[in-house]
Amino acid sequence: MDIPKAEAEKAIRGSREAFTETLETNLTLVQNRIRDGRLDYISLELGRRTKTKTAILYLKDVVYPPVVREAKRRLTAWETDGILDSGTAEQLTKEKVWSPFPQYQSTERPDRVSQALLEGRAAILFDHSPEALLLPVTLDSLFQTSDDYYRHFLVVSFLRLIRYLSAFLAVSLPGLYVAVSSFHTQILPTKLILSLAEAREGVPFPILAEVIFLELAFELIREAGLRMPGAIGNTIGIVGGLIIGQAAVSANLVSPMTVVAVALTALGSFSVSNEEFSEALRLIKYIHLLLAGFLGIFGMVLGWYFLVVHLSGLRSFGIPYLSPYAAQDINGGQDLKDSLVRFPLKLMKRRPLYARRGQRIRMRPAGPEAKPGKAKETQPEAKPGKAKKMQPEAGQEEKDAW
């Protein structure tokens, strides 16, 4: 069977392979990358009528066993007619069903799954579904891509900063534009205020209605382009945006500055690497927009306050959603080396928070570089009398605090 190319998660460097819709093939794609006898999986059949073959994939000596057991429990907790795609299982097993933020990380790339398994995470593969679900997930992991580890760390760090800025623009730019234009014009330079007033001359709608109208128009164009086949969809997305934007400005329905703000917001949402996370930001954007339209900057601050409180309360299989920015001391602050910026690979010697405590060291000097007496420096926590804490006995993993 031919292996397709990754379309939704394109990478500049690295493998071009993507998962197929056959579970056996997908397992083989991962096993070809991790040729370790400790790579194991649990086979399940989900759905009373469909009996969809499912596999929970993990590295036995690296993953926390309670994570695998919890994933199995959630998958088998519901008896339903059928599971036809990974998205159905994801919705049935979410811990916070009312939260728009993804509590799994979906991917179509076998190399991304392999990276996650080596970090101590687990993956769920479904027959007839070309996507895998990675767990646990954090907010920071949703900004990372597979080729982040194939390129120079300075380039990757810069791109990650761009992604974080893009997420901020996707959520806050329309509300910030409305708040400043309606309530806080005094913070703008005089020339910019005059430019905004001149651009809005003849527009019959208030700024809030104007922005909502244009945002919904862009959502309509995005959805139409997504549902149309191939090149026709791309044409509708580009040409439709240009034509509708220009026509709306010419008809004095919206101002040119509003078109610029909404276009930058759309670009920000497109730059977020995870599609489910981008969709959640698009929903949150309208809440911030309404709060800013009625309360100004105070409404935006209130919106961000509730957003941070909500994210702080989210957990994915016991891992804080805001890790490593929250609870950063659990792994000695080492996870910050692969967060907002990425350190050189030679300095990233420890696995992230997901892995077992006794298996956090993933890299050390080998061969002639491994000098006597240097092994303890790569494992600073390996002190006399502490071995039992490093390697918890069977049945004690649930008591460990991540």
Short mmCIF file of C-alpha atoms in Angstrom, two decimals:
data_model
loop_
_atom_site.label_atom_id
_atom_site.label_comp_id
_atom_site.label_asym_id
_atom_site.label_seq_id
_atom_site.Cartn_x
_atom_site.Cartn_y
_atom_site.Cartn_z
CA MET A 1 0.00 0.00 0.00
CA ASP A 2 1.29 3.44 -0.91
CA ILE A 3 2.14 5.71 2.02
CA PRO A 4 0.57 9.17 1.54
CA LYS A 5 2.33 12.47 2.15
CA ALA A 6 1.46 14.63 5.13
CA GLU A 7 -0.92 17.38 4.04
CA ALA A 8 -2.33 18.95 7.21
CA GLU A 9 1.05 19.06 9.02
CA LYS A 10 3.57 20.03 6.42
CA ALA A 11 7.20 20.22 7.50
CA ILE A 12 10.17 21.91 5.88
CA ARG A 13 12.59 19.24 7.02
CA GLY A 14 12.05 15.63 8.00
CA SER A 15 9.90 12.74 6.89
CA ARG A 16 7.06 13.33 4.44
CA GLU A 17 5.16 10.18 5.40
CA ALA A 18 1.67 10.29 6.87
CA PHE A 19 -0.57 7.70 8.47
CA THR A 20 -2.93 5.65 6.35
CA GLU A 21 -6.41 4.41 7.22
CA THR A 22 -5.16 0.90 8.09
CA LEU A 23 -4.15 0.24 11.69
CA GLU A 24 -1.58 -2.44 10.85
CA THR A 25 0.20 -0.13 8.42
CA ASN A 26 0.24 2.70 10.95
CA LEU A 27 1.73 0.44 13.61
CA THR A 28 4.43 -0.62 11.17
CA LEU A 29 5.28 3.01 10.38
CA VAL A 30 5.96 3.66 14.06
CA GLN A 31 7.77 0.37 14.65
CA ASN A 32 10.12 1.11 11.76
CA ARG A 33 11.22 4.25 13.60
CA ILE A 34 11.46 2.80 17.12
CA ARG A 35 13.12 -0.61 16.83
CA ASP A 36 12.98 -1.42 20.50
CA GLY A 37 11.49 -4.55 22.00
CA ARG A 38 10.01 -2.44 24.79
CA LEU A 39 7.69 -0.73 22.31
CA ASP A 40 4.33 -2.29 23.11
CA TYR A 41 0.63 -1.72 22.50
CA ILE A 42 -2.73 -2.75 23.91
CA SER A 43 -5.31 -3.95 21.38
CA LEU A 44 -8.96 -3.01 21.82
CA GLU A 45 -12.20 -3.31 19.87
CA LEU A 46 -14.47 -0.31 20.27
CA GLY A 47 -18.08 -0.07 19.19
CA ARG A 48 -20.76 -2.69 19.67
CA ARG A 49 -21.50 -2.82 15.94
CA THR A 50 -18.37 -1.46 14.24
CA LYS A 51 -15.81 -3.29 16.46
CA THR A 52 -13.17 -0.75 15.44
CA LYS A 53 -9.65 -2.03 16.05
CA THR A 54 -7.73 0.32 18.35
CA ALA A 55 -4.18 0.26 19.72
CA ILE A 56 -2.70 2.14 22.69
CA LEU A 57 0.99 2.46 21.84
CA TYR A 58 3.72 3.17 24.43
CA LEU A 59 7.27 2.41 25.55
CA LYS A 60 6.97 0.09 28.56
CA ASP A 61 9.99 1.33 30.47
CA VAL A 62 9.43 5.06 29.86
CA VAL A 63 5.70 5.74 30.12
CA TYR A 64 3.86 6.00 33.43
CA PRO A 65 1.64 2.87 33.67
CA PRO A 66 -1.27 4.84 35.26
CA VAL A 67 -1.48 6.93 32.07
CA VAL A 68 -1.92 3.82 29.92
CA ARG A 69 -4.44 2.31 32.32
CA GLU A 70 -6.44 5.54 32.44
CA ALA A 71 -6.48 5.75 28.63
CA LYS A 72 -7.78 2.17 28.42
CA ARG A 73 -10.40 2.86 31.10
CA ARG A 74 -11.73 5.92 29.29
CA LEU A 75 -11.86 4.16 25.94
CA THR A 76 -13.85 1.25 27.36
CA ALA A 77 -16.05 3.32 29.70
CA TRP A 78 -18.74 3.91 27.06
CA GLU A 79 -20.67 1.31 25.13
CA THR A 80 -21.75 2.80 21.83
CA ASP A 81 -22.85 1.63 18.40
CA GLY A 82 -19.59 2.54 16.74
CA ILE A 83 -16.37 4.49 16.69
CA LEU A 84 -15.77 5.57 13.09
CA ASP A 85 -12.96 8.06 13.67
CA SER A 86 -10.53 9.19 16.34
CA GLY A 87 -12.57 12.38 16.80
CA THR A 88 -15.52 10.39 18.20
CA ALA A 89 -13.32 8.64 20.76
CA GLU A 90 -11.69 11.96 21.65
CA GLN A 91 -15.05 13.54 22.49
CA LEU A 92 -16.22 10.55 24.53
CA THR A 93 -13.04 10.42 26.62
CA LYS A 94 -12.49 14.13 27.31
CA GLU A 95 -12.37 14.95 30.99
CA LYS A 96 -13.71 18.53 30.61
CA VAL A 97 -16.34 18.24 27.89
CA TRP A 98 -17.31 21.93 28.01
CA SER A 99 -13.78 23.15 27.36
CA PRO A 100 -13.07 24.06 23.72
CA PHE A 101 -9.35 23.34 24.15
CA PRO A 102 -8.02 19.97 22.96
CA GLN A 103 -7.09 17.51 25.69
CA TYR A 104 -5.40 15.25 23.17
CA GLN A 105 -2.92 16.16 20.46
CA SER A 106 -3.93 14.81 17.07
CA THR A 107 -1.31 14.21 14.40
CA GLU A 108 -1.03 12.52 11.03
CA ARG A 109 2.76 12.15 11.17
CA PRO A 110 4.46 8.90 12.30
CA ASP A 111 7.64 10.78 13.23
CA ARG A 112 5.64 13.04 15.56
CA VAL A 113 4.18 9.99 17.26
CA SER A 114 7.67 8.47 17.58
CA GLN A 115 8.97 11.66 19.20
CA ALA A 116 6.09 11.61 21.67
CA LEU A 117 6.68 7.96 22.60
CA LEU A 118 10.36 8.65 23.25
CA GLU A 119 9.32 11.48 25.57
CA GLY A 120 7.21 9.12 27.66
CA ARG A 121 3.81 9.83 26.17
CA ALA A 122 1.30 7.35 24.75
CA ALA A 123 -0.46 7.27 21.39
CA ILE A 124 -3.85 5.90 20.38
CA LEU A 125 -4.27 4.61 16.82
CA PHE A 126 -7.61 3.73 15.24
CA ASP A 127 -8.43 1.60 12.25
CA HIS A 128 -9.94 3.60 9.35
CA SER A 129 -8.53 6.85 10.80
CA PRO A 130 -5.38 8.53 9.43
CA GLU A 131 -4.72 10.42 12.67
CA ALA A 132 -3.27 9.41 16.03
CA LEU A 133 -4.10 10.88 19.43
CA LEU A 134 -1.17 11.75 21.70
CA LEU A 135 -1.53 11.95 25.46
CA PRO A 136 -0.94 13.67 27.80
CA VAL A 137 -0.94 17.09 26.15
CA THR A 138 0.07 20.54 27.36
CA LEU A 139 -0.52 24.00 25.95
CA ASP A 140 3.16 24.27 25.05
CA SER A 141 3.18 21.02 23.06
CA LEU A 142 0.41 22.40 20.82
CA PHE A 143 2.81 25.10 19.61
CA GLN A 144 5.52 22.60 18.69
CA THR A 145 5.98 20.87 15.34
CA SER A 146 7.88 17.74 14.35
CA ASP A 147 10.62 19.60 12.48
CA ASP A 148 11.37 21.78 15.52
CA TYR A 149 13.97 19.16 16.44
CA TYR A 150 15.50 18.89 12.97
CA ARG A 151 16.47 22.55 12.58
CA HIS A 152 18.79 25.04 14.30
CA PHE A 153 17.62 26.00 17.77
CA LEU A 154 17.79 29.77 17.11
CA VAL A 155 15.52 29.46 14.07
CA VAL A 156 13.12 27.22 15.98
CA SER A 157 13.04 29.59 18.96
CA PHE A 158 12.22 32.53 16.70
CA LEU A 159 9.43 30.58 14.99
CA ARG A 160 7.95 29.54 18.32
CA LEU A 161 7.84 33.16 19.42
CA ILE A 162 6.02 33.93 16.16
CA ARG A 163 3.48 31.19 16.91
CA TYR A 164 2.81 32.54 20.39
CA LEU A 165 2.40 36.04 18.94
CA SER A 166 0.06 34.60 16.30
CA ALA A 167 -2.10 33.01 19.01
CA PHE A 168 -2.29 36.35 20.83
CA LEU A 169 -3.32 38.13 17.62
CA ALA A 170 -5.92 35.45 16.85
CA VAL A 171 -7.58 36.02 20.24
CA SER A 172 -7.04 39.68 21.07
CA LEU A 173 -6.52 41.81 17.96
CA PRO A 174 -10.23 42.38 17.02
CA GLY A 175 -11.14 43.16 20.63
CA LEU A 176 -8.14 45.43 21.06
CA TYR A 177 -9.06 47.32 17.88
CA VAL A 178 -12.66 47.79 19.05
CA ALA A 179 -11.65 48.81 22.57
CA VAL A 180 -9.08 51.38 21.44
CA SER A 181 -11.30 52.81 18.68
CA SER A 182 -14.41 53.07 20.87
CA PHE A 183 -13.20 53.76 24.43
CA HIS A 184 -9.50 54.59 24.59
CA THR A 185 -8.63 56.77 21.63
CA GLN A 186 -6.47 58.93 23.89
CA ILE A 187 -3.71 56.30 23.88
CA LEU A 188 -3.26 56.67 20.10
CA PRO A 189 -1.16 59.33 18.36
CA THR A 190 -3.14 62.27 16.97
CA LYS A 191 -2.34 61.44 13.35
CA LEU A 192 -3.51 57.85 13.78
CA ILE A 193 -6.76 59.02 15.38
CA LEU A 194 -7.41 61.34 12.44
CA SER A 195 -6.58 58.51 10.02
CA LEU A 196 -9.06 56.19 11.74
CA ALA A 197 -11.76 58.85 11.73
CA GLU A 198 -11.20 59.53 8.05
CA ALA A 199 -11.28 55.82 7.20
CA ARG A 200 -14.59 55.38 9.03
CA GLU A 201 -16.25 58.34 7.38
CA GLY A 202 -19.53 57.21 5.83
CA VAL A 203 -19.64 53.79 7.57
CA PRO A 204 -23.17 53.45 9.04
CA PHE A 205 -22.43 50.73 11.61
CA PRO A 206 -20.72 50.92 15.01
CA ILE A 207 -17.23 49.45 15.17
CA LEU A 208 -18.33 46.35 17.10
CA ALA A 209 -20.99 45.41 14.53
CA GLU A 210 -18.54 46.19 11.73
CA VAL A 211 -15.88 43.83 13.10
CA ILE A 212 -18.37 41.04 13.85
CA PHE A 213 -19.81 41.32 10.34
CA LEU A 214 -16.39 41.05 8.72
CA GLU A 215 -15.25 38.24 11.03
CA LEU A 216 -18.32 36.19 10.16
CA ALA A 217 -17.75 36.90 6.46
CA PHE A 218 -14.21 35.53 6.74
CA GLU A 219 -15.50 32.47 8.59
CA LEU A 220 -17.95 31.91 5.75
CA ILE A 221 -15.17 32.17 3.17
CA ARG A 222 -12.96 29.82 5.18
CA GLU A 223 -15.71 27.21 5.47
CA ALA A 224 -16.62 27.46 1.79
CA GLY A 225 -12.99 27.06 0.75
CA LEU A 226 -12.57 24.08 3.06
CA ARG A 227 -15.58 22.20 1.69
CA MET A 228 -14.88 22.83 -1.98
CA PRO A 229 -12.57 20.35 -3.71
CA GLY A 230 -8.87 20.99 -4.32
CA ALA A 231 -7.83 24.03 -6.31
CA ILE A 232 -11.38 25.43 -6.35
CA GLY A 233 -11.33 25.75 -2.56
CA ASN A 234 -8.02 27.63 -2.59
CA THR A 235 -9.34 29.96 -5.28
CA ILE A 236 -12.49 30.71 -3.29
CA GLY A 237 -10.46 31.44 -0.17
CA ILE A 238 -8.10 33.91 -1.85
CA VAL A 239 -10.31 35.52 -4.49
CA GLY A 240 -13.39 35.54 -2.26
CA GLY A 241 -11.53 37.34 0.52
CA LEU A 242 -10.14 39.97 -1.84
CA ILE A 243 -13.43 40.56 -3.65
CA ILE A 244 -15.64 40.70 -0.56
CA GLY A 245 -13.18 42.88 1.36
CA GLN A 246 -12.79 45.35 -1.49
CA ALA A 247 -16.51 45.41 -2.24
CA ALA A 248 -17.39 46.00 1.43
CA VAL A 249 -14.93 48.91 1.64
CA SER A 250 -16.21 50.43 -1.62
CA ALA A 251 -19.81 50.19 -0.39
CA ASN A 252 -18.86 51.90 2.91
CA LEU A 253 -20.00 48.86 4.89
CA VAL A 254 -16.63 48.53 6.63
CA SER A 255 -13.54 50.67 6.92
CA PRO A 256 -10.14 49.71 5.43
CA MET A 257 -8.59 49.59 8.93
CA THR A 258 -11.14 46.99 10.00
CA VAL A 259 -10.24 44.83 7.01
CA VAL A 260 -6.57 45.03 8.00
CA ALA A 261 -7.32 44.04 11.62
CA VAL A 262 -9.50 41.10 10.61
CA ALA A 263 -6.98 39.93 8.00
CA LEU A 264 -4.15 39.96 10.56
CA THR A 265 -6.38 38.00 12.94
CA ALA A 266 -7.02 35.38 10.24
CA LEU A 267 -3.29 35.10 9.53
CA GLY A 268 -2.65 34.64 13.24
CA SER A 269 -5.12 31.75 13.48
CA PHE A 270 -3.62 30.11 10.37
CA SER A 271 -0.13 30.28 11.91
CA VAL A 272 -1.08 28.16 14.93
CA SER A 273 0.33 24.71 14.20
CA ASN A 274 -2.49 22.63 15.75
CA GLU A 275 -5.87 22.83 14.00
CA GLU A 276 -8.02 21.93 17.05
CA PHE A 277 -6.20 24.53 19.13
CA SER A 278 -6.67 27.12 16.39
CA GLU A 279 -10.42 26.42 16.32
CA ALA A 280 -10.62 26.92 20.09
CA LEU A 281 -8.86 30.29 19.77
CA ARG A 282 -11.33 31.35 17.09
CA LEU A 283 -14.21 30.71 19.51
CA ILE A 284 -12.52 32.52 22.39
CA LYS A 285 -11.92 35.46 20.06
CA TYR A 286 -15.64 36.30 19.91
CA ILE A 287 -15.94 36.32 23.72
CA HIS A 288 -13.03 38.76 23.97
CA LEU A 289 -14.54 40.83 21.16
CA LEU A 290 -17.89 41.20 22.94
CA LEU A 291 -16.25 41.99 26.28
CA ALA A 292 -14.06 44.64 24.63
CA GLY A 293 -17.04 46.08 22.77
CA PHE A 294 -18.96 46.70 25.99
CA LEU A 295 -16.23 47.23 28.60
CA GLY A 296 -13.17 48.35 26.63
CA ILE A 297 -9.69 47.38 27.81
CA PHE A 298 -11.13 46.31 31.16
CA GLY A 299 -13.25 43.75 29.30
CA MET A 300 -10.17 42.38 27.53
CA VAL A 301 -8.29 42.07 30.83
CA LEU A 302 -11.31 40.31 32.31
CA GLY A 303 -11.44 37.94 29.35
CA TRP A 304 -7.76 37.02 29.69
CA TYR A 305 -8.20 36.55 33.43
CA PHE A 306 -11.00 34.00 32.95
CA LEU A 307 -9.04 32.32 30.15
CA VAL A 308 -5.93 31.83 32.29
CA VAL A 309 -8.06 30.58 35.20
CA HIS A 310 -9.74 28.07 32.89
CA LEU A 311 -6.43 26.84 31.46
CA SER A 312 -4.96 26.57 34.96
CA GLY A 313 -7.72 24.17 35.95
CA LEU A 314 -7.25 21.89 32.94
CA ARG A 315 -5.30 18.66 33.23
CA SER A 316 -4.55 16.02 30.66
CA PHE A 317 -4.13 12.63 32.32
CA GLY A 318 -2.74 14.27 35.45
CA ILE A 319 -0.40 16.71 33.70
CA PRO A 320 -1.12 20.45 34.23
CA TYR A 321 -2.20 22.05 30.95
CA LEU A 322 0.06 25.06 31.52
CA SER A 323 3.15 22.96 32.15
CA PRO A 324 6.08 23.76 32.09
CA TYR A 325 5.18 27.36 32.92
CA ALA A 326 3.13 26.10 35.86
CA ALA A 327 4.66 23.47 38.17
CA GLN A 328 8.04 23.98 36.52
CA ASP A 329 9.96 22.80 39.60
CA ILE A 330 8.58 19.25 39.35
CA ASN A 331 11.22 18.27 36.78
CA GLY A 332 13.87 20.64 38.08
CA GLY A 333 12.95 23.33 35.55
CA GLN A 334 14.40 21.23 32.73
CA ASP A 335 11.20 21.38 30.66
CA LEU A 336 11.71 25.12 30.15
CA LYS A 337 14.57 24.24 27.80
CA ASP A 338 11.95 23.08 25.30
CA SER A 339 9.18 25.61 25.78
CA LEU A 340 8.88 29.19 24.53
CA VAL A 341 12.42 28.89 23.19
CA ARG A 342 14.36 25.72 22.40
CA PHE A 343 17.82 25.11 23.76
CA PRO A 344 20.51 23.26 21.77
CA LEU A 345 19.91 19.51 21.68
CA LYS A 346 23.15 18.87 23.58
CA LEU A 347 21.66 20.65 26.60
CA MET A 348 18.30 18.84 26.46
CA LYS A 349 19.51 15.71 28.24
CA ARG A 350 16.35 15.01 30.21
CA ARG A 351 12.96 13.78 29.05
CA PRO A 352 9.96 15.99 29.78
CA LEU A 353 7.57 15.68 32.70
CA TYR A 354 5.62 12.86 31.03
CA ALA A 355 8.32 10.21 31.54
CA ARG A 356 8.92 8.09 34.63
CA ARG A 357 11.18 9.64 37.21
CA GLY A 358 13.80 6.93 36.84
CA GLN A 359 13.82 7.30 33.06
CA ARG A 360 14.12 11.08 32.72
CA ILE A 361 17.72 10.91 31.41
CA ARG A 362 17.57 10.37 27.65
CA MET A 363 21.03 11.47 26.49
CA ARG A 364 24.59 11.36 27.86
CA PRO A 365 28.07 11.41 26.31
CA ALA A 366 29.14 8.12 24.70
CA GLY A 367 32.42 6.60 23.55
CA PRO A 368 35.65 8.50 24.12
CA GLU A 369 33.76 11.56 25.38
CA ALA A 370 32.39 9.62 28.35
CA LYS A 371 35.10 10.28 30.91
CA PRO A 372 35.25 8.40 34.22
CA GLY A 373 33.36 10.09 37.01
CA LYS A 374 31.08 12.08 34.71
CA ALA A 375 28.04 9.82 34.79
CA LYS A 376 26.75 11.29 38.03
CA GLU A 377 26.76 14.77 36.52
CA THR A 378 24.15 13.73 33.96
CA GLN A 379 21.97 12.29 36.73
CA PRO A 380 22.25 14.77 39.61
CA GLU A 381 19.38 13.23 41.54
CA ALA A 382 20.98 9.74 41.71
CA LYS A 383 22.27 9.95 45.31
CA PRO A 384 23.13 7.06 47.67
CA GLY A 385 20.05 5.58 49.28
CA LYS A 386 17.70 7.18 46.76
CA ALA A 387 17.46 4.34 44.24
CA LYS A 388 14.06 3.17 45.46
CA LYS A 389 12.60 6.61 44.83
CA MET A 390 14.08 6.72 41.35
CA GLN A 391 12.60 3.34 40.40
CA PRO A 392 9.15 3.03 42.02
CA GLU A 393 7.92 -0.46 42.72
CA ALA A 394 4.98 -1.95 40.84
CA GLY A 395 1.71 -0.48 42.04
CA GLN A 396 3.35 2.66 43.47
CA GLU A 397 3.25 4.79 40.30
CA GLU A 398 -0.16 6.20 41.19
CA LYS A 399 1.32 7.77 44.32
CA ASP A 400 3.99 9.64 42.40
CA ALA A 401 3.29 13.35 41.92
CA TRP A 402 4.15 14.70 38.51
#
